[in-house]
Amino acid sequence: MEKEIEKIKENIKNFHPKNLDDLETLKIFFLGKKKGIITNFMKNLKKIPLKERKFFGKIINELKKEIENKIKIFSSKHQYFNKNKKKEILFDPTLPGKAIEIGSIHPISIIKNRIIEIFIKIGFTYVDGPEIEDDWHNFTALNMPIDHPSRDMQDTFFIYKNPDILLRTHTSSVQIRYMKKHKPPFRVLSIGKVYRNETVSSHSNFMFHQAEVFYIDKKVSFSDLKQSIIYMINSLFGKKAKIRFRPSYFPFTEPSAEVDIYNVKNGEWLEIIGCGMIDPNVLNNVDIDSEIYSGFAFGIGIERLALMIYNIKDIRIYFNNDVRFLEQFKSEF
Ligand code: DAH
């Protein structure tokens, strides 16, 4: 019996379970309730004479402990291994990383930022204005009284009627907001969204972007206006850009003009700016003495300007959200 036990000890030492099935076999083989070797030894212990029983009992118990230990160690190793295997699957350093896609700046925002930069350089201040306006700021104060035919130039979307609250039709309303609050002299620009009923407006969209630039001081003249516009065009297109001033009409400026830029690519003139000397009526509406102060103002269509800068054929493309179009502006970062 002693020899047998020695042999079993040896076997256990050399037995290295590879998986849980192996371990189960080991368990049943030694500790199984019916045919397990150790169980059998225990059963047979009774047959051994009392003198030797104690000695063998001890050896068998040691053997049992050894086997149980082995099972314990293996199963905890196995658990640990399994846990870490899961972790390894979650983090595989050999896989290529998930790149975070960098978006692009929308072309309208690029031009907006360029224009702000250009005017900040010559002492202008940037301000924002609300897109929801009341009648007075959008029309009346800008020399477009109720029922005046000039209002027909700009139909829009009304949020309330009486009193009229609407989506601003132009950024010129920012002139009124600013002039009401500040005393001249000032040089200001504002850029933002404006809204029009597309069946009335010549724009293909119910929304587009405008820049509003205005300057009020003593003795501001039309030549100041002209120089500011030429400076902006030269900054954007270089000195070779060809522009022309055409006499025009706006209710809030007198005299008024429109500025076209020549497109060498198709030989056509594109109207991009409305401008003029601020009408004395407008200044008086905001309590600025038109006898002392004069000013110029102009409005720029940002989408149109961007058409020229990027050689874009169709103005609708800006807001189609076509990634193939938008991602072309990545390099602008
Ligand atoms: N607000 C005009 C429009 O939307 C554009 C404009 C014309 C703005 C002349 C001006 C200006 O400041 O002086 O059609």
PDB file of N, CA and C and ligand atoms in Angstrom, residues 154 170 172 175 196 210 212 250 252-253 274-276 297-299, ligand 1:
ATOM      1  N   GLN A 154     -38.289  92.829 -49.955  1.00  0.00           N
ATOM      2  CA  GLN A 154     -37.849  91.816 -48.984  1.00  0.00           C
ATOM      3  C   GLN A 154     -39.030  91.206 -48.249  1.00  0.00           C
ATOM      4  N   HIS A 170     -32.418  91.201 -43.457  1.00  0.00           N
ATOM      5  CA  HIS A 170     -31.058  91.658 -43.742  1.00  0.00           C
ATOM      6  C   HIS A 170     -30.330  92.002 -42.444  1.00  0.00           C
ATOM      7  N   SER A 172     -28.895  94.702 -41.954  1.00  0.00           N
ATOM      8  CA  SER A 172     -28.941  96.156 -41.738  1.00  0.00           C
ATOM      9  C   SER A 172     -29.618  96.491 -40.409  1.00  0.00           C
ATOM     10  N   GLN A 175     -27.384  97.657 -37.724  1.00  0.00           N
ATOM     11  CA  GLN A 175     -27.042  99.097 -37.710  1.00  0.00           C
ATOM     12  C   GLN A 175     -27.896  99.814 -36.675  1.00  0.00           C
ATOM     13  N   ARG A 196     -35.471  85.192 -46.302  1.00  0.00           N
ATOM     14  CA  ARG A 196     -36.415  85.804 -47.242  1.00  0.00           C
ATOM     15  C   ARG A 196     -37.324  84.748 -47.828  1.00  0.00           C
ATOM     16  N   GLN A 210     -25.240  87.369 -44.682  1.00  0.00           N
ATOM     17  CA  GLN A 210     -24.837  88.718 -45.076  1.00  0.00           C
ATOM     18  C   GLN A 210     -23.820  89.270 -44.103  1.00  0.00           C
ATOM     19  N   GLU A 212     -22.628  93.015 -42.723  1.00  0.00           N
ATOM     20  CA  GLU A 212     -23.040  94.419 -42.690  1.00  0.00           C
ATOM     21  C   GLU A 212     -21.856  95.208 -42.166  1.00  0.00           C
ATOM     22  N   PHE A 250     -31.529 102.008 -52.349  1.00  0.00           N
ATOM     23  CA  PHE A 250     -31.903 101.339 -51.112  1.00  0.00           C
ATOM     24  C   PHE A 250     -32.577 102.388 -50.242  1.00  0.00           C
ATOM     25  N   PHE A 252     -32.487 102.921 -47.173  1.00  0.00           N
ATOM     26  CA  PHE A 252     -31.709 103.397 -46.011  1.00  0.00           C
ATOM     27  C   PHE A 252     -30.402 104.092 -46.383  1.00  0.00           C
ATOM     28  N   THR A 253     -30.123 104.221 -47.672  1.00  0.00           N
ATOM     29  CA  THR A 253     -28.903 104.932 -48.080  1.00  0.00           C
ATOM     30  C   THR A 253     -29.222 105.936 -49.186  1.00  0.00           C
ATOM     31  N   GLY A 274     -24.343  95.719 -51.721  1.00  0.00           N
ATOM     32  CA  GLY A 274     -25.212  96.885 -51.792  1.00  0.00           C
ATOM     33  C   GLY A 274     -24.623  97.914 -50.836  1.00  0.00           C
ATOM     34  N   CYS A 275     -24.593  99.167 -51.250  1.00  0.00           N
ATOM     35  CA  CYS A 275     -23.916 100.132 -50.375  1.00  0.00           C
ATOM     36  C   CYS A 275     -24.461 101.554 -50.543  1.00  0.00           C
ATOM     37  N   GLY A 276     -23.983 102.429 -49.717  1.00  0.00           N
ATOM     38  CA  GLY A 276     -24.378 103.825 -49.855  1.00  0.00           C
ATOM     39  C   GLY A 276     -24.044 104.635 -48.618  1.00  0.00           C
ATOM     40  N   ALA A 297     -22.561 102.631 -45.262  1.00  0.00           N
ATOM     41  CA  ALA A 297     -22.929 101.258 -44.882  1.00  0.00           C
ATOM     42  C   ALA A 297     -22.883 100.404 -46.137  1.00  0.00           C
ATOM     43  N   PHE A 298     -22.520  99.180 -45.970  1.00  0.00           N
ATOM     44  CA  PHE A 298     -22.690  98.232 -47.085  1.00  0.00           C
ATOM     45  C   PHE A 298     -22.984  96.830 -46.597  1.00  0.00           C
ATOM     46  N   GLY A 299     -23.661  96.099 -47.478  1.00  0.00           N
ATOM     47  CA  GLY A 299     -24.039  94.726 -47.160  1.00  0.00           C
ATOM     48  C   GLY A 299     -23.450  93.799 -48.211  1.00  0.00           C
TER      49      GLY A 299
HETATM   50  N1  DAH B   1     -29.694  95.256 -46.687  1.00  0.00           N
HETATM   51  C1  DAH B   1     -29.546  95.233 -48.113  1.00  0.00           C
HETATM   52  C2  DAH B   1     -30.153  93.955 -48.652  1.00  0.00           C
HETATM   53  O1  DAH B   1     -30.275  93.033 -47.956  1.00  0.00           O
HETATM   54  C3  DAH B   1     -28.102  95.284 -48.506  1.00  0.00           C
HETATM   55  C4  DAH B   1     -27.517  96.597 -48.235  1.00  0.00           C
HETATM   56  C5  DAH B   1     -27.615  97.619 -49.146  1.00  0.00           C
HETATM   57  C6  DAH B   1     -26.906  96.861 -47.023  1.00  0.00           C
HETATM   58  C7  DAH B   1     -27.084  98.844 -48.930  1.00  0.00           C
HETATM   59  C8  DAH B   1     -26.383  98.107 -46.768  1.00  0.00           C
HETATM   60  C9  DAH B   1     -26.475  99.093 -47.734  1.00  0.00           C
HETATM   61  O2  DAH B   1     -25.781  98.414 -45.628  1.00  0.00           O
HETATM   62  O3  DAH B   1     -25.962 100.336 -47.496  1.00  0.00           O
HETATM   63  O4  DAH B   1     -30.489  93.928 -49.801  1.00  0.00           O
END
